[in-house]
Coordinates of C-alpha atoms in Angstrom, one line a residue:
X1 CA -5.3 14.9 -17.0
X2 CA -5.1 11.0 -15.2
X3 CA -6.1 9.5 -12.1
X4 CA -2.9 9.5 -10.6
X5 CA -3.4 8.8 -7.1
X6 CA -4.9 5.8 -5.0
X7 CA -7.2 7.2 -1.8
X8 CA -7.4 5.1 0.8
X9 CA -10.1 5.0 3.5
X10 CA -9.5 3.4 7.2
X11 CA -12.1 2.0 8.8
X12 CA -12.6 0.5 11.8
X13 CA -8.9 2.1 12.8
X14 CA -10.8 5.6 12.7
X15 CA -12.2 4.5 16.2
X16 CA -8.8 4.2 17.8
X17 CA -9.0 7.6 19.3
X18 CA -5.4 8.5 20.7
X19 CA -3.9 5.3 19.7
X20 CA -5.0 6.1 15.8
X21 CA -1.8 7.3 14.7
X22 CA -0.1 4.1 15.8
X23 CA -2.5 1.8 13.4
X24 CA -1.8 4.3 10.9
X25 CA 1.9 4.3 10.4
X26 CA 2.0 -0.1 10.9
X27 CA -0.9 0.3 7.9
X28 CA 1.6 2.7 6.1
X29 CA 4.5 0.3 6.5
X30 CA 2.6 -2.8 5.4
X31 CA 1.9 -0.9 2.1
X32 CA 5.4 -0.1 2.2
X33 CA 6.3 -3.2 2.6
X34 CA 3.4 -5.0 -0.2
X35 CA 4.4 -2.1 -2.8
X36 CA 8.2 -2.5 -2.4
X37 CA 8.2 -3.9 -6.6
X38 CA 6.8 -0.9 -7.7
X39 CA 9.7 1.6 -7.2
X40 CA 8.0 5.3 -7.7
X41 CA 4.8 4.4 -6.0
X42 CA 5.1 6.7 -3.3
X43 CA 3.0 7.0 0.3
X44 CA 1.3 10.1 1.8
X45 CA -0.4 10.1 5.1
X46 CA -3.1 13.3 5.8
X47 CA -5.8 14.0 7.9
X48 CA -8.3 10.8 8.1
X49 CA -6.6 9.9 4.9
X50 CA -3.1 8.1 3.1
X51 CA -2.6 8.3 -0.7
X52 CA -0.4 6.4 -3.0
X53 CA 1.1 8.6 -5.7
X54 CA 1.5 6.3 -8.7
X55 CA 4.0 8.8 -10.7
X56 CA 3.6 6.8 -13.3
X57 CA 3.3 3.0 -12.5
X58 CA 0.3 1.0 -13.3
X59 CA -2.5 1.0 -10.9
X60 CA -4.0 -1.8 -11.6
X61 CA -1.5 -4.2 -9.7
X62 CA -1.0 -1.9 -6.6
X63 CA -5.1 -1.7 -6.2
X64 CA -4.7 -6.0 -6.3
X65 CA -2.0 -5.5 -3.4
X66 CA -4.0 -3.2 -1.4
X67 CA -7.2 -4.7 -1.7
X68 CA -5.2 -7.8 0.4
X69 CA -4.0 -5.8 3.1
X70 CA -5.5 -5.3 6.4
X71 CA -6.8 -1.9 7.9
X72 CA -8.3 -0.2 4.3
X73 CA -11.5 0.0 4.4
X74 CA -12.0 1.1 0.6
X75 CA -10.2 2.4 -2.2
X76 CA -10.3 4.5 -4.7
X77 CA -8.7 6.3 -8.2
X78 CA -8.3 9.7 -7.7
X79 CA -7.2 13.0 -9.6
X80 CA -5.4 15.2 -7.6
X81 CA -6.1 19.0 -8.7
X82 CA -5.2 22.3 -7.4
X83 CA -8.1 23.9 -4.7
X84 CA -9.1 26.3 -7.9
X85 CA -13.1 26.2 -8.8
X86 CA -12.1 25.5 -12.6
X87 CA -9.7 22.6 -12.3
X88 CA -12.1 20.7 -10.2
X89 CA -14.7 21.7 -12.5
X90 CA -12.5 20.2 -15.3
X91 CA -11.4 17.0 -13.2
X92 CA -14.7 16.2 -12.6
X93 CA -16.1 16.4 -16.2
X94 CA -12.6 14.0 -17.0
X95 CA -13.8 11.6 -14.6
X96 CA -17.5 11.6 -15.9
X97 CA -16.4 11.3 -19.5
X98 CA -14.1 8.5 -18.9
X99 CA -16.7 5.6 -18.0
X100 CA -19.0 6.2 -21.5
X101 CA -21.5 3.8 -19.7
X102 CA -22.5 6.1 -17.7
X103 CA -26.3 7.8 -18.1
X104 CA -27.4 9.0 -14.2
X105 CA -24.5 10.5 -12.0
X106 CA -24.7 12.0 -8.6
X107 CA -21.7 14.6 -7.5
X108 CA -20.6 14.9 -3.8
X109 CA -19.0 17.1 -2.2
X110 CA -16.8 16.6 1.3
X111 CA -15.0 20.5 1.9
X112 CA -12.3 19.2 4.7
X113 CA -10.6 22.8 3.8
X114 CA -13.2 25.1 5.3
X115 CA -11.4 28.1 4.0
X116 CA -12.3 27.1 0.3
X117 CA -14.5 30.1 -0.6
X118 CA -17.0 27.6 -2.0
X119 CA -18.9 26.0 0.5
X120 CA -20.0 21.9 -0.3
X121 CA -23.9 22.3 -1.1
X122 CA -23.4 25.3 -3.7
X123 CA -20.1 23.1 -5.1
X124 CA -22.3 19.9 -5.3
X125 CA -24.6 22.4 -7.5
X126 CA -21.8 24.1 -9.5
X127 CA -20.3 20.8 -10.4
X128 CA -24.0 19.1 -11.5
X129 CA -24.5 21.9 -14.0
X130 CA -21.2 22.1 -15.5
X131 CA -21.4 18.2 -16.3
X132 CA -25.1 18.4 -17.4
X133 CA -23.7 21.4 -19.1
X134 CA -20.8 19.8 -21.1
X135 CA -22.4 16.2 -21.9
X136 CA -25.3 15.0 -23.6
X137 CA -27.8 12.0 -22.9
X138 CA -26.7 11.7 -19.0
X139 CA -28.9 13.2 -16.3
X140 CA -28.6 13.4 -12.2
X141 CA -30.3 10.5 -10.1
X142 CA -29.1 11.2 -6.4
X143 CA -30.9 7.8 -5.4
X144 CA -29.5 5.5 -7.7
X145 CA -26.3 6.8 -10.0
X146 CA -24.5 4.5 -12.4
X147 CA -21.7 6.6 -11.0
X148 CA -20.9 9.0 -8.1
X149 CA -18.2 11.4 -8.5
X150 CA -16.8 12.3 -5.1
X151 CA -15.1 15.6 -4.4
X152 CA -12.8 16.0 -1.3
X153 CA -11.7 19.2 -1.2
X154 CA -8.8 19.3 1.7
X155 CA -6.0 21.4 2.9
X156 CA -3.1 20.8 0.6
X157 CA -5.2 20.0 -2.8
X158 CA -8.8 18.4 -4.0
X159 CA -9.3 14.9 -5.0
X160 CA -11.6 13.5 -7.5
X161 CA -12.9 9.8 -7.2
X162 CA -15.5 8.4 -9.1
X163 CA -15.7 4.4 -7.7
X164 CA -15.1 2.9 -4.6
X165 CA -13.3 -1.0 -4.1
X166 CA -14.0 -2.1 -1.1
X167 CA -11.0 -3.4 1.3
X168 CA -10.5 -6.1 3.7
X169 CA -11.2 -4.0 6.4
X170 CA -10.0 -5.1 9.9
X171 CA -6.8 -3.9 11.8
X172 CA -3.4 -3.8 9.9
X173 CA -1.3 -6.7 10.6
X174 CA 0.8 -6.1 13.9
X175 CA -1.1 -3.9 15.7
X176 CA -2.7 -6.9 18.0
X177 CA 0.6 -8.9 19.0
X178 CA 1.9 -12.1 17.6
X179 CA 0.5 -15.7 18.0
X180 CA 1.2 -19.1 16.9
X181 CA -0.8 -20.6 14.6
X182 CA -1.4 -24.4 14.8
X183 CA -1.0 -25.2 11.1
X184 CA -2.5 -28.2 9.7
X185 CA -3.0 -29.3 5.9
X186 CA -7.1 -29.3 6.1
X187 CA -9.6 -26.3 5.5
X188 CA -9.9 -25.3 8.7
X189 CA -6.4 -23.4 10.2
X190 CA -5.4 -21.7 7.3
X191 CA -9.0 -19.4 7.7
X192 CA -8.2 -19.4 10.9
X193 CA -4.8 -17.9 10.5
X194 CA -6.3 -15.6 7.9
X195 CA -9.3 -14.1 10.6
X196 CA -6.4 -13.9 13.1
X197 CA -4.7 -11.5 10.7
X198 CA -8.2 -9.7 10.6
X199 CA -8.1 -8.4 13.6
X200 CA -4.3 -7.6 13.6
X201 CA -2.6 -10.4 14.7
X202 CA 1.0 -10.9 13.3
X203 CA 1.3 -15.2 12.9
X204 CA 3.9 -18.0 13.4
X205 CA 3.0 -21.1 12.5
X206 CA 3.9 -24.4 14.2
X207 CA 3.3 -27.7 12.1
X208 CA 3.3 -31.8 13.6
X209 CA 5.0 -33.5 11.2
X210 CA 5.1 -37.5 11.3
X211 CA 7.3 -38.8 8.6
X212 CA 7.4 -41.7 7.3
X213 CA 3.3 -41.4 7.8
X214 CA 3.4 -38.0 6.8
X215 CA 5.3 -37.4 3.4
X216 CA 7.4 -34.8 2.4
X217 CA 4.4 -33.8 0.0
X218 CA 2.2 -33.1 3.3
X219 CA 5.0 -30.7 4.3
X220 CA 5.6 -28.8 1.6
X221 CA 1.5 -28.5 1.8
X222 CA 1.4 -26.7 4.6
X223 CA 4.7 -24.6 3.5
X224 CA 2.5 -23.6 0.4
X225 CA -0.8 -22.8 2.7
X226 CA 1.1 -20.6 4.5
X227 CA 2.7 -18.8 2.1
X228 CA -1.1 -17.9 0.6
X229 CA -1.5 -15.9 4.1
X230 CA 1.3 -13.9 4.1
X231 CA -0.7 -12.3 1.2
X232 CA -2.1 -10.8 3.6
X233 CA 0.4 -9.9 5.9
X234 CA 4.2 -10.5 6.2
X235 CA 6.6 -13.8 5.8
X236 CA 5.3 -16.4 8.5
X237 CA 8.0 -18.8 10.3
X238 CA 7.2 -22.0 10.9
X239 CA 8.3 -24.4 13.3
X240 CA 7.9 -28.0 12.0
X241 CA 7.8 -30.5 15.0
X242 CA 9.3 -33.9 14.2
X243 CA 6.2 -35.7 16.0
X244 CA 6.3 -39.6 14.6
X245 CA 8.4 -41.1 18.4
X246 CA 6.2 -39.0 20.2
X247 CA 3.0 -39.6 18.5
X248 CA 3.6 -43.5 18.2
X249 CA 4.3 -43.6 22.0
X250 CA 1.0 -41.9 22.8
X251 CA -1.0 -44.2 20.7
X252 CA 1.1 -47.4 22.5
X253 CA 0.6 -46.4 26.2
X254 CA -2.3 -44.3 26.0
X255 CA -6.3 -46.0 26.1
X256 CA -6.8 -46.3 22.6
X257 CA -10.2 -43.7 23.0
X258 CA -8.2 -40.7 25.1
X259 CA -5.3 -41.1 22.5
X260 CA -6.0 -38.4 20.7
X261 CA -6.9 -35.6 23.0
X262 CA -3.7 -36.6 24.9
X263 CA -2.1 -36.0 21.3
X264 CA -3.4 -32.3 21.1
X265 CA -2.6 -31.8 24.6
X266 CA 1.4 -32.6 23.8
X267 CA 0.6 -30.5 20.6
X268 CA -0.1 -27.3 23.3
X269 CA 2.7 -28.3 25.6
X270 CA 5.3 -28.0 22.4
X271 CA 3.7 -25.0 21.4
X272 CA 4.0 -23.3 24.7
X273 CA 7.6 -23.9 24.6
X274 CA 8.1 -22.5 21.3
X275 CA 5.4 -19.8 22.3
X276 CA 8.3 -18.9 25.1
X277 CA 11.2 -18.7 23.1
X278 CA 9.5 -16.6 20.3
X279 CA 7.6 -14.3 22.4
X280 CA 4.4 -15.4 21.4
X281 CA 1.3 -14.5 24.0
X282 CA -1.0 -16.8 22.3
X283 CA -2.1 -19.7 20.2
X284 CA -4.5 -19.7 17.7
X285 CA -6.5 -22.7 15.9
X286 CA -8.6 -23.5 13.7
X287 CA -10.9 -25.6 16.4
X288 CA -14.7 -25.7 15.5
X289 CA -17.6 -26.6 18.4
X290 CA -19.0 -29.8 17.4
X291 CA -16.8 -30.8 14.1
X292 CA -15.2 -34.0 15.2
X293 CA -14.7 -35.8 18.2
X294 CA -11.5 -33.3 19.6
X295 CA -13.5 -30.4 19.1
X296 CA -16.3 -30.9 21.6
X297 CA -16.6 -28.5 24.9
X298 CA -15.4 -31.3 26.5
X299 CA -12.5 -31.6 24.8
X300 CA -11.6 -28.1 24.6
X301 CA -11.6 -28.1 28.5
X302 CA -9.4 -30.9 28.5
X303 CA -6.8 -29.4 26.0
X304 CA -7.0 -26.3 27.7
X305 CA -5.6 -27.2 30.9
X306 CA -2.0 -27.7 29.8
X307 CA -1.3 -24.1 28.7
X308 CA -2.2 -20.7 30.3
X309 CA -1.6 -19.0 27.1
X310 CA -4.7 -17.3 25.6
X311 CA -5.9 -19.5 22.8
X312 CA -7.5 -17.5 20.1
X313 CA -10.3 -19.9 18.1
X314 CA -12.0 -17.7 15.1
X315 CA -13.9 -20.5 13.8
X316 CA -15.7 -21.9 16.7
X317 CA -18.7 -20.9 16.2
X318 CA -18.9 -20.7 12.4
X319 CA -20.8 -22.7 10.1
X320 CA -18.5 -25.5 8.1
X321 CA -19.8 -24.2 4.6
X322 CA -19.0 -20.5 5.7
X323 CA -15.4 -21.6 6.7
X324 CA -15.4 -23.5 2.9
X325 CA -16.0 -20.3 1.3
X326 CA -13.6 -18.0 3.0
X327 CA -11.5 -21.5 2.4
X328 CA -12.4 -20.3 -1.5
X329 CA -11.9 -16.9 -1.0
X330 CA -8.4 -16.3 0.2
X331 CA -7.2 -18.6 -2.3
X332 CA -6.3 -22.0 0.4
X333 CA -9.2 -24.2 -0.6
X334 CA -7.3 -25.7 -3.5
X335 CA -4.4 -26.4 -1.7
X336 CA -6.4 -27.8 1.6
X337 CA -7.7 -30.7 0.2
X338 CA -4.9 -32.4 -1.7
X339 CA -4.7 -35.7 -0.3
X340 CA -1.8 -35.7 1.1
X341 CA -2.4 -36.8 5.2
X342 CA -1.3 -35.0 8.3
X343 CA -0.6 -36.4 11.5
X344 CA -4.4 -35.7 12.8
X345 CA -5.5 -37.7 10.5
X346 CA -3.0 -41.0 10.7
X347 CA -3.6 -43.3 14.2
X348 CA -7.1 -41.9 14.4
X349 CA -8.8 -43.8 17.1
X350 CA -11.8 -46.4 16.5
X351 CA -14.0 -44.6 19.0
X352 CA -12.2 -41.4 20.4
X353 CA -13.4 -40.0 23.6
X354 CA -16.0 -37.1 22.8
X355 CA -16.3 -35.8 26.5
X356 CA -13.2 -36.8 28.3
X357 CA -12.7 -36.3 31.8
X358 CA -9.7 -33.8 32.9
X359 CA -9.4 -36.4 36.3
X360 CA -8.7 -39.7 34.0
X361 CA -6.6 -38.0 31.2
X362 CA -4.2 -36.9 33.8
X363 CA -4.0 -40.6 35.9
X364 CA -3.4 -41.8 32.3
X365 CA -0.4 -39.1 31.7
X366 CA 0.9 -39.9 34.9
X367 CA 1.1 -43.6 34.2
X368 CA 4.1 -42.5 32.0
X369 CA 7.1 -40.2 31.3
X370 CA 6.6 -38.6 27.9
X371 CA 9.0 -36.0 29.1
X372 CA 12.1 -37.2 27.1
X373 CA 10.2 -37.5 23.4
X374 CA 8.8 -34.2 24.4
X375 CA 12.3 -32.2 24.4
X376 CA 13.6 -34.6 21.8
X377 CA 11.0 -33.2 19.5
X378 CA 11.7 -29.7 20.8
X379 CA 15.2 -30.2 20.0
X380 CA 14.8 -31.5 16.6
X381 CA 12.5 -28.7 15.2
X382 CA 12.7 -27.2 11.8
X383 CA 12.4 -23.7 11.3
X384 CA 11.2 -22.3 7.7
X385 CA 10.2 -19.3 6.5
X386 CA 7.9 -18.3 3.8
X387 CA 7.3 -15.0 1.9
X388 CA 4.6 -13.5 0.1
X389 CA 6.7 -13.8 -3.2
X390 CA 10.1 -14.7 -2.9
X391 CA 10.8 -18.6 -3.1
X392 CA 10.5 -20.2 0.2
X393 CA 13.9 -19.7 2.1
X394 CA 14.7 -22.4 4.4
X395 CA 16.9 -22.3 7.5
X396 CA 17.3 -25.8 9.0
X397 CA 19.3 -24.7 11.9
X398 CA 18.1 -25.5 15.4
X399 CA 15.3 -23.6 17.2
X400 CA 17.3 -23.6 20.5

């Protein structure tokens, strides 16, 4: 006898109602698609639940993959057993004697399969005995077990669990749409990206790159932040804007303090283009209330006027030190604060504008024709994709 299945529990997709099954089968394909190296790992869906049957590959790795994708609420190690009294009798006492920790134990009992002549209560009672029966030193402690052994007895079979890992939770990647991610080298976007992918959102990324002030080093930065998120979800394109004419004209014609909210509002304009020829219906940032001077209310009214596209903002209302651990968490912290600049932070004003005024930013815009660097920079992009574990593959060819 071997655990030889991995249960896994939905959660907040179990509210979906009529659109359930949808969530399901993108949550089935993700783990189709994260499990891909492990060649007889196989995938069943049943009622409320999905199973991977390991046929004889390692669990350990496939538990790391699931754990990282989107839409599992828990997991666990499971025997799979016949619905016969003794074999779940005999499972059980297996699972019970294979943590030798163990000293209190609670069993429970979930009888899906209503035509199972045994009904949950009398099994929780059958099962207590038999392991009190067939062990010494270990007693039952409903309130606080070292371990709970979990019986789900259902239509085709009965599982045995005895822990429970917890998942990411949140809605499988693709289920909300796809939006663009603007993709820095700091802290900030990358958890951004990575709550955006929370609550289903499939992400491109688009990155300002402004070379010779940016280096090559502050590219391939960003190239390896992303490729951390598509841990948890799929390969992510990104565009990488040639920004240096465009940016250097800004900070020539523009009043040095509105310089940089002008910036971010040719940052949206690109993206909206982009946005239209990828069929993107939103942006996403990494934008915090009250971080630096761009990131005011003020500020955010001013940016948002150039684009009608719904701008998704996880973090603006988060605490910096709660955005640091996530940072930590998902495995982009390292990466974030290598010194290497990016183009927000190169030509920062002396005294940028904290609460800019919609009415002067556009007499200032209209004082001259940014037009031409804008479609030479839309011309010029660089599209590269990265994947959760093949090396980065590159396609330089033109966006349009």
């Amino acid at each position: 006898m071997q655990y030889d299945h991995i249960l896994i529990r939905y959660g907040e997709m179990a509210l979906k109602g009529k659109n359930i099954k949808q969530f399901i089968i993108r949550l089935q394909e993700n783990i189709q698609a994260k499990l891909k190296d492990f060649p007889n790992a196989k995938i069943k869906r049943t009622q409320g639940r999905m199973f991977v049957l390991l046929n004889g590959e390692d669990p350990k790795p496939i538990m790391d993959k699931l754990g990282k994708i989107f839409g599992i609420h828990s997991l666990s190690l499971a025997i799979k057993v016949d619905n016969d009294l003794e074999k779940i009798k005999e499972a059980a006492l297996y699972a019970l004697q294979k943590n030798t920790d163990v000293k209190k134990f609670k069993v429970s009992v979930k009888r899906i399969n209503k035509d199972f002549p045994v009904r949950s209560q009398e099994l929780n009672q059958i099962l207590g005995g038999h392991l009190l029966k067939n062990t010494e030193g270990i007693h039952v402690d409903v309130h606080h077990p070292d371990m709970e052994i979990k019986v789900e007895v259902r239509l085709e079979a009965a599982y045995i669990t005895s822990s429970v890992i917890s998942g990411l939770g949140g809605l499988p990647v693709g289920t909300s749409g796809k939006s663009l991610l603007l993709l820095s080298g700091g802290i900030d976007s990358p958890v951004a990206g990575y709550l955006a992918m929370k609550r289903g959102v499939q992400l491109e990324a688009i990155h300002f790159h402004s070379p010779p002030f940016t280096s090559e080093r502050a590219k391939q930065k960003v190239l390896d932040l992303a490729k951390q998120l598509t841990k948890y979800g799929k390969a992510i394109k990104i565009h990488i804007v040639p920004f240096t004419k465009l940016q250097q004209e800004i900070f020539r014609e523009m009043p040095d303090e509105y310089a940089m909210t002008i910036m971010r509002r040719m940052m949206f304009r690109i993206s909206e283009r982009v946005c239209e020829q990828e069929s993107i219906l939103s942006l996403t940032t990494g934008e915090n209330l009250g971080q630096v001077a761009s990131q005011t209310m003020e500020s955010m009214h001013a940016i948002n006027e150039v684009t009608n596209y719904p701008i998704i903002r996880p973090l603006v209302a988060m605490d910096k030190q709660d955005v640091i651990s996530i940072s930590q968490e998902i495995g982009t912290y390292e990466t974030s604060i290598l010194p290497y600049e990016d183009c927000c932070t190169i030509f920062v004003p002396k005294s940028p504008k904290t609460k800019p005024k919609r009415l002067k930013i556009n007499y200032y815009e209209a004082t001259h024709d940014f037009s031409a660097s804008i479609e030479e920079a839309i011309e010029n992009i660089e599209t590269v994709t990265v994947y959760d574990k093949k090396d980065i593959e590159e396609s330089f060819g033109d966006l349009f």
